[in-house]
CSV table of C-alpha atoms and ligand atoms in Angstrom, one decimal:
chain,number,residue,atom,x,y,z
A,1,MET,CA,-0.4,16.8,4.7
A,2,SER,CA,0.5,13.4,5.9
A,3,ARG,CA,2.5,12.2,2.9
A,4,THR,CA,4.1,14.2,0.2
A,5,ALA,CA,5.4,11.4,-2.1
A,6,LEU,CA,2.6,10.4,-4.6
A,7,ALA,CA,2.3,7.7,-7.1
A,8,THR,CA,-0.4,8.8,-9.5
A,9,ILE,CA,-1.9,6.0,-11.5
A,10,HIS,CA,-3.2,7.0,-14.9
A,11,LEU,CA,-6.3,4.9,-15.5
A,12,GLY,CA,-6.8,6.2,-19.0
A,13,ALA,CA,-3.3,5.2,-20.0
A,14,LEU,CA,-4.0,1.7,-18.8
A,15,ARG,CA,-7.1,1.6,-20.9
A,16,ARG,CA,-5.4,3.0,-24.0
A,17,ASN,CA,-2.5,0.6,-23.6
A,18,PHE,CA,-4.9,-2.3,-23.4
A,19,ALA,CA,-6.7,-1.1,-26.5
A,20,ARG,CA,-3.4,-1.0,-28.4
A,21,VAL,CA,-2.6,-4.6,-27.2
A,22,ARG,CA,-6.0,-5.6,-28.4
A,23,THR,CA,-5.2,-4.3,-31.9
A,24,LEU,CA,-1.7,-5.9,-31.9
A,25,ALA,CA,-3.1,-9.2,-30.6
A,26,GLY,CA,-5.6,-9.7,-33.5
A,27,ASP,CA,-7.9,-12.6,-32.7
A,28,ALA,CA,-5.8,-13.9,-29.7
A,29,ARG,CA,-7.2,-13.6,-26.3
A,30,ILE,CA,-5.4,-11.4,-23.7
A,31,MET,CA,-4.1,-12.4,-20.4
A,32,ALA,CA,-3.3,-9.1,-18.5
A,33,VAL,CA,-0.4,-10.0,-16.2
A,34,VAL,CA,-0.9,-8.3,-12.9
A,35,LYS,CA,1.7,-10.0,-10.7
A,36,ALA,CA,3.7,-8.1,-8.2
A,37,ASP,CA,0.7,-5.9,-7.3
A,38,ALA,CA,0.3,-5.1,-11.1
A,39,TYR,CA,3.9,-4.2,-11.5
A,40,GLY,CA,3.5,-1.8,-8.6
A,41,HIS,CA,0.4,-0.1,-9.9
A,42,GLY,CA,-2.1,-1.7,-7.5
A,43,LEU,CA,-3.7,-5.1,-8.2
A,44,GLU,CA,-7.4,-4.4,-7.6
A,45,ARG,CA,-7.2,-1.0,-9.3
A,46,VAL,CA,-5.7,-2.4,-12.4
A,47,ALA,CA,-8.0,-5.4,-12.6
A,48,ARG,CA,-11.1,-3.1,-12.3
A,49,THR,CA,-9.7,-0.8,-15.0
A,50,LEU,CA,-8.8,-3.6,-17.4
A,51,ASP,CA,-12.1,-5.3,-17.1
A,52,GLN,CA,-11.9,-6.2,-20.8
A,53,ALA,CA,-9.1,-8.7,-20.2
A,54,ASP,CA,-9.9,-12.3,-21.0
A,55,ALA,CA,-7.8,-13.4,-18.0
A,56,PHE,CA,-5.5,-12.0,-15.3
A,57,GLY,CA,-2.1,-13.6,-14.7
A,58,VAL,CA,-0.8,-13.6,-11.1
A,59,ALA,CA,2.3,-15.2,-9.5
A,60,ALA,CA,0.6,-16.8,-6.5
A,61,ILE,CA,-2.7,-17.9,-5.0
A,62,GLY,CA,-2.8,-14.9,-2.6
A,63,ASP,CA,-3.2,-12.5,-5.5
A,64,GLY,CA,-6.1,-14.7,-6.8
A,65,LEU,CA,-7.7,-14.4,-3.4
A,66,ARG,CA,-7.4,-10.7,-3.4
A,67,LEU,CA,-9.0,-10.4,-6.8
A,68,ARG,CA,-11.9,-12.7,-5.9
A,69,ALA,CA,-12.4,-10.7,-2.7
A,70,ALA,CA,-12.6,-7.6,-4.8
A,71,GLY,CA,-15.4,-9.1,-6.8
A,72,ILE,CA,-13.4,-9.8,-9.9
A,73,GLY,CA,-15.1,-12.7,-11.8
A,74,THR,CA,-12.6,-12.9,-14.7
A,75,ARG,CA,-10.5,-15.9,-15.3
A,76,ILE,CA,-7.3,-15.8,-13.2
A,77,VAL,CA,-4.2,-17.9,-14.0
A,78,VAL,CA,-1.7,-18.6,-11.3
A,79,LEU,CA,1.5,-18.6,-13.3
A,80,SER,CA,3.5,-21.0,-11.1
A,81,GLY,CA,0.5,-23.2,-10.2
A,82,PRO,CA,0.2,-25.0,-6.8
A,83,ASP,CA,3.2,-25.0,-4.6
A,84,GLU,CA,1.9,-27.9,-2.5
A,85,ALA,CA,-0.9,-30.5,-2.7
A,86,ALA,CA,-3.0,-28.5,-0.2
A,87,ASP,CA,-3.1,-25.6,-2.6
A,88,LEU,CA,-5.4,-27.5,-5.0
A,89,ALA,CA,-8.4,-27.0,-2.6
A,90,GLU,CA,-7.8,-23.2,-2.8
A,91,PHE,CA,-7.6,-23.3,-6.6
A,92,ARG,CA,-11.0,-25.0,-6.7
A,93,ARG,CA,-12.6,-22.8,-4.1
A,94,LEU,CA,-11.4,-19.6,-5.9
A,95,ALA,CA,-11.9,-21.0,-9.4
A,96,LEU,CA,-8.3,-20.2,-10.3
A,97,ASP,CA,-6.5,-21.7,-13.4
A,98,ALA,CA,-3.3,-23.6,-12.5
A,99,VAL,CA,-0.2,-23.6,-14.6
A,100,ILE,CA,1.3,-27.1,-14.3
A,101,HIS,CA,5.0,-27.1,-15.0
A,102,HIS,CA,6.4,-30.0,-12.8
A,103,GLU,CA,6.0,-33.7,-12.2
A,104,SER,CA,5.2,-33.2,-8.5
A,105,GLN,CA,2.2,-31.1,-9.5
A,106,LEU,CA,0.9,-34.0,-11.7
A,107,ASP,CA,1.3,-36.3,-8.7
A,108,TRP,CA,-0.7,-34.0,-6.5
A,109,LEU,CA,-3.5,-33.8,-9.1
A,110,GLU,CA,-3.6,-37.5,-9.5
A,111,ALA,CA,-3.9,-38.0,-5.7
A,112,ASP,CA,-6.7,-35.3,-5.5
A,113,ARG,CA,-10.2,-36.6,-4.9
A,114,ASP,CA,-12.1,-33.3,-5.3
A,115,PRO,CA,-14.5,-33.8,-8.3
A,116,ARG,CA,-14.7,-30.1,-9.2
A,117,PRO,CA,-13.0,-29.4,-12.5
A,118,LEU,CA,-9.8,-27.5,-12.5
A,119,ARG,CA,-8.6,-25.4,-15.5
A,120,VAL,CA,-5.0,-26.2,-16.4
A,121,TRP,CA,-2.3,-24.6,-18.5
A,122,LEU,CA,0.6,-27.0,-19.3
A,123,LYS,CA,3.9,-25.3,-19.4
A,124,ILE,CA,6.7,-26.5,-21.7
A,125,ASP,CA,10.3,-25.4,-21.1
A,126,THR,CA,11.7,-24.6,-24.6
A,127,GLY,CA,14.9,-22.9,-23.5
A,128,MET,CA,14.2,-20.5,-20.6
A,129,HIS,CA,15.1,-23.3,-18.2
A,130,ARG,CA,13.2,-22.0,-15.3
A,131,LEU,CA,9.7,-23.6,-15.1
A,132,GLY,CA,8.2,-26.2,-17.4
A,133,PHE,CA,8.4,-29.8,-18.7
A,134,ALA,CA,11.2,-30.7,-21.1
A,135,PRO,CA,9.9,-30.9,-24.7
A,136,GLU,CA,10.2,-34.7,-24.8
A,137,GLN,CA,8.0,-34.9,-21.6
A,138,ALA,CA,5.2,-32.8,-23.0
A,139,ALA,CA,3.2,-35.6,-24.5
A,140,ALA,CA,3.3,-37.8,-21.4
A,141,ALA,CA,2.4,-34.8,-19.1
A,142,HIS,CA,-0.5,-34.0,-21.5
A,143,ALA,CA,-1.7,-37.6,-21.4
A,144,ARG,CA,-1.6,-37.7,-17.6
A,145,LEU,CA,-3.7,-34.5,-17.4
A,146,ARG,CA,-6.2,-35.8,-20.0
A,147,ALA,CA,-6.7,-38.9,-18.0
A,148,LEU,CA,-8.0,-36.9,-15.0
A,149,ALA,CA,-11.7,-36.5,-14.7
A,150,ASN,CA,-11.4,-33.4,-12.5
A,151,VAL,CA,-9.2,-31.5,-14.9
A,152,ASP,CA,-11.0,-29.4,-17.5
A,153,ARG,CA,-10.6,-30.8,-21.0
A,154,GLU,CA,-9.7,-27.4,-22.5
A,155,LEU,CA,-6.0,-27.3,-21.8
A,156,VAL,CA,-3.8,-24.4,-22.8
A,157,LEU,CA,-0.2,-25.2,-23.9
A,158,MET,CA,2.3,-22.6,-23.0
A,159,THR,CA,5.9,-21.6,-23.1
A,160,HIS,CA,7.9,-18.5,-22.0
A,161,PHE,CA,10.6,-16.8,-24.1
A,162,ALA,CA,14.0,-16.0,-22.7
A,163,ALA,CA,15.0,-13.3,-25.2
A,164,SER,CA,12.0,-12.1,-27.1
A,165,ASP,CA,13.2,-8.5,-26.7
A,166,GLU,CA,16.2,-9.3,-29.0
A,167,PHE,CA,14.5,-9.0,-32.4
A,168,ASP,CA,17.5,-10.1,-34.4
A,169,SER,CA,18.4,-13.1,-32.2
A,170,PRO,CA,17.8,-16.7,-33.3
A,171,ARG,CA,16.7,-17.7,-29.8
A,172,THR,CA,13.0,-16.9,-30.1
A,173,PRO,CA,12.5,-18.7,-33.4
A,174,ALA,CA,14.4,-21.7,-31.9
A,175,GLN,CA,12.0,-21.7,-28.9
A,176,MET,CA,9.0,-21.4,-31.3
A,177,ARG,CA,10.2,-24.4,-33.3
A,178,ALA,CA,10.9,-26.4,-30.1
A,179,PHE,CA,7.4,-25.6,-28.8
A,180,ALA,CA,5.6,-26.5,-32.1
A,181,GLN,CA,7.5,-29.8,-32.2
A,182,ALA,CA,6.9,-30.6,-28.5
A,183,VAL,CA,3.1,-30.1,-28.7
A,184,ALA,CA,2.5,-31.4,-32.3
A,185,GLY,CA,-0.6,-33.6,-32.2
A,186,LEU,CA,-1.6,-32.5,-28.7
A,187,ASP,CA,-4.9,-30.6,-28.4
A,188,GLY,CA,-5.1,-27.4,-26.6
A,189,ALA,CA,-4.8,-23.6,-27.3
A,190,TRP,CA,-1.3,-22.1,-27.6
A,191,SER,CA,0.2,-19.3,-25.5
A,192,LEU,CA,3.7,-18.1,-26.1
A,193,ALA,CA,4.0,-14.3,-26.4
A,194,ASN,CA,4.9,-11.8,-23.6
A,195,SER,CA,5.0,-8.0,-24.3
A,196,ALA,CA,8.2,-8.1,-26.3
A,197,ALA,CA,7.1,-11.0,-28.4
A,198,LEU,CA,3.7,-9.3,-29.1
A,199,LEU,CA,5.7,-6.3,-30.5
A,200,GLY,CA,8.5,-8.2,-32.3
A,201,TRP,CA,7.4,-11.7,-33.1
A,202,PRO,CA,3.9,-11.7,-34.7
A,203,ALA,CA,4.2,-15.4,-35.6
A,204,ALA,CA,4.3,-16.1,-31.8
A,205,ARG,CA,0.9,-14.6,-31.2
A,206,GLY,CA,-0.9,-18.0,-30.8
A,207,ASP,CA,-4.3,-18.2,-29.1
A,208,TRP,CA,-3.5,-16.3,-25.9
A,209,VAL,CA,-1.0,-13.5,-25.4
A,210,ARG,CA,0.3,-12.8,-21.9
A,211,VAL,CA,1.2,-9.2,-21.5
A,212,GLY,CA,2.4,-7.2,-18.5
A,213,GLY,CA,4.9,-4.5,-19.1
A,214,VAL,CA,3.3,-2.7,-22.1
A,215,LEU,CA,0.0,-2.4,-20.3
A,216,TYR,CA,1.7,-0.1,-17.8
A,217,GLY,CA,3.5,1.8,-20.5
A,218,LEU,CA,6.8,0.1,-19.6
A,219,SER,CA,9.3,-0.8,-22.2
A,220,ALA,CA,10.0,-4.4,-22.9
A,221,ILE,CA,12.8,-3.5,-25.3
A,222,ALA,CA,16.3,-2.3,-24.1
A,223,GLY,CA,17.2,1.2,-25.2
A,224,LYS,CA,13.5,2.2,-25.9
A,225,SER,CA,11.0,3.8,-23.6
A,226,GLY,CA,7.4,2.6,-23.4
A,227,ALA,CA,6.3,5.8,-25.0
A,228,GLU,CA,8.6,5.3,-28.0
A,229,LEU,CA,6.8,2.0,-28.5
A,230,GLY,CA,3.4,3.7,-28.5
A,231,PHE,CA,2.4,2.9,-24.9
A,232,ALA,CA,1.6,5.6,-22.3
A,233,PRO,CA,3.3,5.5,-18.9
A,234,ALA,CA,0.7,4.6,-16.3
A,235,MET,CA,2.5,5.9,-13.2
A,236,THR,CA,3.9,9.3,-12.2
A,237,LEU,CA,6.0,9.3,-9.1
A,238,SER,CA,6.2,12.8,-7.6
A,239,THR,CA,6.9,14.7,-4.5
A,240,LYS,CA,7.7,18.3,-3.4
A,241,LEU,CA,10.7,20.4,-2.6
A,242,ILE,CA,10.7,20.9,1.2
A,243,SER,CA,13.9,23.0,1.4
A,244,ILE,CA,16.1,25.3,-0.7
A,245,LYS,CA,19.3,26.6,0.6
A,246,ASN,CA,22.4,28.2,-0.8
A,247,ILE,CA,25.5,26.2,0.0
A,248,GLN,CA,29.0,27.6,-0.3
A,249,ARG,CA,31.8,26.5,-2.6
A,250,CYS,CA,33.8,23.5,-1.3
A,251,GLU,CA,31.0,22.4,1.1
A,252,THR,CA,29.7,18.9,0.6
A,253,ILE,CA,26.1,17.6,0.3
A,254,GLY,CA,24.6,14.6,2.1
A,255,TYR,CA,26.0,11.3,3.5
A,256,GLY,CA,29.7,10.7,2.9
A,257,GLY,CA,30.1,14.2,1.3
A,258,ALA,CA,29.8,12.6,-2.1
A,259,PHE,CA,29.2,15.9,-3.8
A,260,VAL,CA,31.4,18.9,-3.4
A,261,CYS,CA,29.9,22.2,-4.5
A,262,PRO,CA,32.1,23.7,-7.2
A,263,GLU,CA,30.6,27.2,-6.5
A,264,ASP,CA,28.1,28.8,-4.2
A,265,MET,CA,24.9,27.2,-5.4
A,266,PRO,CA,21.2,26.5,-4.5
A,267,ILE,CA,20.4,23.0,-3.3
A,268,GLY,CA,16.9,21.7,-3.2
A,269,VAL,CA,15.7,18.9,-1.0
A,270,ALA,CA,12.9,16.7,-2.3
A,271,ALA,CA,10.8,14.6,0.1
A,272,ILE,CA,11.5,11.1,-1.3
A,273,GLY,CA,14.2,8.5,-0.9
A,274,TYR,CA,14.9,4.8,-1.1
A,275,GLY,CA,12.4,4.3,1.7
A,276,ASP,CA,9.8,5.2,-0.9
A,277,GLY,CA,11.4,3.0,-3.6
A,278,TYR,CA,13.5,5.5,-5.4
A,279,PRO,CA,16.7,3.6,-6.3
A,280,ARG,CA,19.5,4.4,-3.9
A,281,GLY,CA,22.0,3.2,-6.5
A,282,VAL,CA,21.1,5.8,-9.1
A,283,ARG,CA,24.2,7.4,-10.5
A,284,ALA,CA,25.1,11.0,-9.8
A,285,GLY,CA,23.4,13.4,-12.2
A,286,ALA,CA,20.2,11.3,-12.7
A,287,PRO,CA,17.5,13.8,-13.6
A,288,VAL,CA,14.3,14.9,-11.8
A,289,LEU,CA,11.8,17.5,-13.1
A,290,VAL,CA,11.4,20.5,-10.9
A,291,ASN,CA,8.3,22.3,-12.1
A,292,GLY,CA,8.8,20.6,-15.4
A,293,VAL,CA,12.5,21.6,-15.7
A,294,ARG,CA,15.2,18.9,-15.6
A,295,ALA,CA,17.6,19.1,-12.7
A,296,PRO,CA,20.3,16.6,-11.6
A,297,ILE,CA,20.4,14.7,-8.4
A,298,ILE,CA,23.6,15.3,-6.4
A,299,GLY,CA,25.0,13.5,-3.4
A,300,ARG,CA,23.6,10.2,-2.2
A,301,VAL,CA,20.0,9.3,-2.2
A,302,SER,CA,19.0,8.9,1.5
A,303,MET,CA,16.0,7.0,3.0
A,304,ASP,CA,13.5,9.9,3.0
A,305,LEU,CA,15.2,12.7,1.0
A,306,LEU,CA,17.3,13.4,-2.0
A,307,THR,CA,19.2,16.5,-3.0
A,308,VAL,CA,19.0,18.4,-6.3
A,309,ASP,CA,21.2,20.9,-8.0
A,310,LEU,CA,19.0,23.9,-8.6
A,311,ARG,CA,21.4,26.1,-10.5
A,312,GLY,CA,19.4,25.5,-13.7
A,313,VAL,CA,16.1,26.2,-12.0
A,314,PRO,CA,16.7,29.5,-10.1
A,315,GLN,CA,13.0,30.3,-9.9
A,316,ALA,CA,12.3,27.1,-7.9
A,317,ARG,CA,10.5,27.5,-4.6
A,318,VAL,CA,9.7,25.4,-1.5
A,319,GLY,CA,6.5,23.5,-2.3
A,320,ASP,CA,7.3,23.1,-6.0
A,321,ARG,CA,6.5,19.8,-7.6
A,322,VAL,CA,9.3,17.3,-8.3
A,323,VAL,CA,8.6,14.5,-10.7
A,324,LEU,CA,10.8,11.4,-10.4
A,325,TRP,CA,9.3,9.5,-13.3
A,326,GLY,CA,6.2,9.6,-15.4
A,327,PRO,CA,5.0,10.6,-18.9
A,328,GLU,CA,7.4,13.6,-19.0
A,329,LEU,CA,10.4,11.7,-17.7
A,330,PRO,CA,10.6,8.1,-18.8
A,331,VAL,CA,11.1,5.6,-16.0
A,332,GLU,CA,13.5,3.7,-18.4
A,333,GLU,CA,15.8,6.7,-18.3
A,334,ILE,CA,16.0,6.6,-14.5
A,335,ALA,CA,16.3,2.8,-14.6
A,336,ALA,CA,19.3,3.1,-16.9
A,337,CYS,CA,20.9,5.5,-14.4
A,338,ALA,CA,20.3,2.8,-11.7
A,339,GLY,CA,21.5,-0.2,-13.7
A,340,THR,CA,18.1,-1.8,-13.9
A,341,ILE,CA,14.9,-1.8,-15.9
A,342,GLY,CA,11.7,0.2,-15.5
A,343,TYR,CA,9.7,-2.9,-14.3
A,344,ASP,CA,12.0,-3.0,-11.2
A,345,LEU,CA,11.4,0.6,-10.3
A,346,THR,CA,7.6,0.6,-10.6
A,347,CYS,CA,7.4,-2.7,-8.7
A,348,GLY,CA,9.6,-1.2,-5.9
A,349,VAL,CA,7.5,1.8,-4.9
A,350,THR,CA,6.8,1.2,-1.2
A,351,ARG,CA,3.7,1.3,0.9
A,352,ARG,CA,4.4,4.6,2.5
A,353,VAL,CA,3.9,6.4,-0.9
A,354,LEU,CA,0.3,7.6,-1.3
A,355,PHE,CA,-1.3,6.1,-4.3
A,356,VAL,CA,-3.9,8.3,-6.1
A,357,GLU,CA,-5.7,7.8,-9.4
A,358,ASP,CA,-6.4,10.1,-12.3
A,359,THR,CA,-8.5,9.5,-15.4
A,360,ASP,CA,-5.9,10.6,-18.0
B,401,PLP,C1,5.6,-11.9,-16.3
B,401,PLP,C2,5.2,-12.9,-17.3
B,401,PLP,C3,4.6,-12.5,-18.5
B,401,PLP,C4,4.5,-11.0,-18.9
B,401,PLP,O1,5.8,-10.5,-19.3
B,401,PLP,P1,5.9,-9.0,-19.8
B,401,PLP,O2,7.3,-8.9,-20.3
B,401,PLP,O3,5.7,-8.1,-18.6
B,401,PLP,O4,4.9,-8.8,-20.8
B,401,PLP,C5,4.2,-13.4,-19.4
B,401,PLP,N1,4.3,-14.7,-19.1
B,401,PLP,C6,4.8,-15.2,-18.0
B,401,PLP,C7,4.9,-16.6,-17.7
B,401,PLP,C8,5.3,-14.3,-17.0
B,401,PLP,O5,5.8,-14.7,-15.9
């Protein structure tokens, strides 16, 4: 056995989550966001599985290249558009849609002599203050794009929410109003909603929803797991116990001796660590499942190994399965123990973990 740590990707869960998004999205088209290697689940695998998507959203051209190389013919939107003038040739060669969010990109387009039409999404900054034209610049940017013969006439107008997971906050309605005002009278389809907005702000549905998290069964809402929102986790991270020893009272476990045994006790060692993407900063007591039974991590997580208090699982044996997160142990619970969100953990699983697929 070369590698013991496994990331099992549940293709059926991906499909069911997509079907639920389809229901929630009504008539809107669906951009399945697959940036960051499909939130750590594998770009090509997810794109092949979600072949019903109307488009895929990626962060950079390289991901578009990978998808085209894998034979994916679906529309692909590069969410930050070209990073330099020379990128435009790649957009055309690979038939990628470009999000245009900045003056400099308009300048590159105007200087570009390639006659092939480029599909463009015009991004307006309504309050996130990351990418996008200010609302008062929207009409001028739209007019500049419309004047270009080599830009497709079907523009999509988009904005991104900063706090759509806060269902009682006035920020999302304020962004929706700012968007409607900025694009009033401009033709083009509308795209506003991410996962949280799809769940909490039906009025923001528009013509295209852009969803990532919920497709993977990840929660877009603080304090809730993906499963509580009706989405199935698409990744199980698991490994095996490779050692069980009884350690005596007052002895310490692992680097720095962070855990002191309060009594003679069985300590299990699981073959996974921060080198695999398990968060090193997880607080003491974060749970794992040993043969389906919860047991707390003790001591520091090291690069290749972590240690588990097996007092509650006396029947545990070397070779037993240890689940770090998955359908039976929400990744959101582990993320909370590590001061982060589930997205961060699935994105962080490293290359040395063996990825396998199942049909569930
Ligand atoms: C990542 C991203 C999304 C998807 O967000 P989720 O919360 O994962 O649904 C949508 N739109 C843009 C512009 C993004 O960068």
